[in-house]
Amino acid sequence: MSAVVVVGTQWGDEGKGKVIDFLAREADMVVRHQGGNNAGHTVVVGEEEYKLHLIPSGILYGDKLCVIAAGVVVDPRVLFEEIDYLERRGIKTDRLRISSQAHLIMPYHARMDALSEDRLGVHKLGTTLRGIGPAYMDKAARVGLRVGDLLQPEFFAVRLKRVLDEKNRLFARAYDAEGFDFDEVLQTYLAYGEQMRPYVANTSVVINQAIDEGERVLFEGAQGTMLDIDHGTFPFVTSSHPVAGGACIGAGVGPTKIDQVYGVVKAYTSRVGDGPFPTELLNSVGSDIRDRGHEYGTTTGRPRRIGWLDSVVLRQAARVNGLTGIAVTRLDVLDGLAELKIAVAYRYRGEIIHEFPDSAEMLDLVEPEYETLPGWTQSINQARRLEDLPKEARAYLDRISELTGTSLVLVSVGRERTNTIPLKELY
Ligand code: GDP
Ligand code: IMO
Ligand code: MG
């Protein structure tokens, strides 16, 4: 039995797609269990670059069963665009399964996302505007529509009518905005339902069966620990559970079935969207790292905010995820920097704190306490073993491992599959 959860330890975009792709080579199944098309996972295979938002990255191999589990919110338009995008590039998608329990992103969710961000003005969250928050709101309010509902057209029509009437009233009265035409939404979604039918399954059964039969199942986290609705920088978070426990809830798998939890750590920090970011670099060092790392959002194209590595964040991630190992990515982006800093603690009103603050207000006021390490001058892109790395790079990695209390399992030194240094048996 081998079930491995891969999570982001920071604010997303740590390189989960790359790490999953590397691990997926030896997996039988790859599962997305939370989030939706707010995610953007990039995988580079030789000359080819793939950007995936909804479909698990394992799809690129052709022989892995890929599952979109119950905890994901699915925008069918995006799903079929992604299926087309992959098929056009010669990637088969017949091994995709979608949970009948996954909630649907409806057109009114994206509109509500935009309207509420607009109304928040300077206090906006900087969402991806994909309707993620409003879709999870409807799920929690028990008025969401699910993939399985689409397969029962009469039932779907009745529920949609009730929900849409309410949404249209809300758009008109609270936002002075236009609503949606019932027949149009109904026809569009029923057509999606017919297209989706061959993929729909009871995915909790599918996943548990695979684990029980000793297959290797990989859980592909989206977003990152700091964007978790409970354990992140609330309210500047997403509306799902990117932490490892989210894999159990979202996939319908018990915690006793999980063997390993790997945290993906970008060798520095980035954040796209608003909210506190203690180690943010608002100077030329930050813009230099952004340029050399091409740090622009995979989903929205927004420039990512850049900062030094923050071990207070990583310790929070190690704790709330129960990490059994860390995979450090993008180490090569730091090539040529004279020195590197790591936040080891925060200073809050003159006092040193070592644990991640539990309030956004406090996080806004902390000053990082840095430790400085020497950088390296050579390019590390071609390193294939730890010994190929300059001693300064190895010292930086050792310090990350020490500060997080978690052992290194993999180091990534470039975008391609081959630019990877595995450090142990990963399953
Ligand atoms: P994800 O959302 O966590 O999957 O990360 P994204 O795909 O949004 O962003 C990570 C970016 O870093 C992608 O463009 C990857 O191709 C790239 N990447 C991943 N690992 C490395 C690495 O070790 N070095 C470099 N230079 N780029 C990397
Ligand atoms: P991957 O999987 C980085 C951020 C948004 C915003 C906040 C809420 O590629 O790492 P949402 O649209 O989810 O309601 O936006 O979360 N965000 C991400 N940031 N990577 C992601 O996914 C993200 N998904 C959401 O920028 O700050
Ligand atoms: Mg991303």
Coordinates of N, CA and C and ligand atoms in Angstrom, one line a residue, residues 11-14 16 38-41 113 125-130 132-133 222-223 227 237-238 272-274 302, ligand 2:
W11 N 2.5 29.8 -0.4 CA 1.2 30.5 -0.9 C 0.9 30.0 -2.3
G12 N 1.2 28.7 -2.6 CA 0.9 28.2 -3.9 C 2.1 28.4 -4.8
D13 N 2.0 27.8 -6.0 CA 3.0 27.9 -7.1 C 4.4 27.5 -6.6
E14 N 4.5 26.5 -5.8 CA 5.8 26.1 -5.3 C 6.4 25.1 -6.3
K16 N 4.4 22.3 -7.5 CA 3.7 21.0 -7.2 C 3.6 20.2 -8.5
N38 N -8.7 27.5 -10.1 CA -7.8 28.6 -9.6 C -6.3 28.1 -9.6
A39 N -6.2 26.7 -9.6 CA -4.8 26.2 -9.7 C -4.2 26.3 -11.1
G40 N -2.9 26.4 -11.1 CA -2.2 26.4 -12.4 C -1.0 25.6 -12.2
H41 N -0.9 24.3 -12.7 CA 0.2 23.5 -12.5 C 1.0 23.3 -13.8
D113 N -18.0 36.3 -7.7 CA -16.6 36.5 -7.3 C -16.2 37.9 -7.7
L125 N -9.5 40.5 -1.9 CA -8.6 39.4 -1.6 C -7.6 39.1 -2.7
G126 N -7.9 39.6 -3.9 CA -7.1 39.3 -5.1 C -7.3 37.9 -5.5
T127 N -8.6 37.4 -5.6 CA -8.9 36.1 -6.0 C -8.6 35.9 -7.5
T128 N -8.7 34.6 -7.9 CA -8.4 34.4 -9.4 C -9.7 34.7 -10.2
L129 N -10.8 35.0 -9.6 CA -12.0 35.4 -10.2 C -12.6 34.2 -11.0
R130 N -12.3 33.0 -10.5 CA -12.8 31.8 -11.2 C -14.1 31.3 -10.6
I132 N -14.4 30.4 -7.4 CA -14.1 29.3 -6.4 C -14.8 29.6 -5.1
G133 N -14.6 30.8 -4.5 CA -15.2 31.1 -3.2 C -16.7 30.9 -3.2
A222 N -3.5 21.3 -4.4 CA -3.5 22.6 -5.1 C -3.4 23.7 -4.1
Q223 N -3.0 24.9 -4.5 CA -2.8 26.0 -3.7 C -1.7 25.7 -2.6
L227 N -2.7 29.3 2.2 CA -4.0 29.6 1.5 C -5.1 28.8 2.1
V237 N -7.1 33.9 1.9 CA -7.0 32.5 1.6 C -7.9 32.1 0.5
T238 N -7.8 30.8 0.2 CA -8.8 30.3 -0.8 C -9.9 29.6 0.1
V272 N 0.8 35.3 -4.9 CA 0.0 36.1 -5.9 C -1.3 36.3 -5.3
G273 N -1.8 37.6 -5.3 CA -3.0 37.9 -4.6 C -2.6 38.8 -3.4
D274 N -3.6 39.3 -2.7 CA -3.3 40.2 -1.6 C -3.1 39.5 -0.3
R302 N -0.8 37.3 -13.4 CA -0.3 38.4 -12.6 C 1.1 38.2 -12.1
Ligands
IMO2 P1 -1.7 26.6 -7.4 O1 -2.3 25.2 -7.3 C1 -1.2 30.7 -6.0 C2 -4.8 32.6 -4.4 C3 -5.4 33.8 -5.2 C4 -5.9 34.6 -4.0 C5 -6.5 33.5 -3.1 C6 -7.9 33.3 -3.2 O2 -1.3 26.9 -8.8 O3 -0.6 26.7 -6.4 P2 -9.4 32.1 -5.1 O4 -9.6 32.3 -6.5 O5 -8.9 30.7 -4.8 O6 -10.6 32.4 -4.3 O7 -8.3 33.1 -4.6 O8 -5.8 32.3 -3.4 N1 -4.6 31.4 -5.2 C7 -3.5 30.9 -5.6 N2 -2.2 31.4 -5.5 N3 -1.4 29.4 -6.6 C8 -2.6 28.9 -6.6 O9 -2.8 27.6 -7.1 C9 -3.7 29.6 -6.2 N4 -5.1 29.4 -6.1 C10 -5.6 30.5 -5.5 O10 -4.4 34.5 -5.9 O11 -4.8 35.2 -3.3

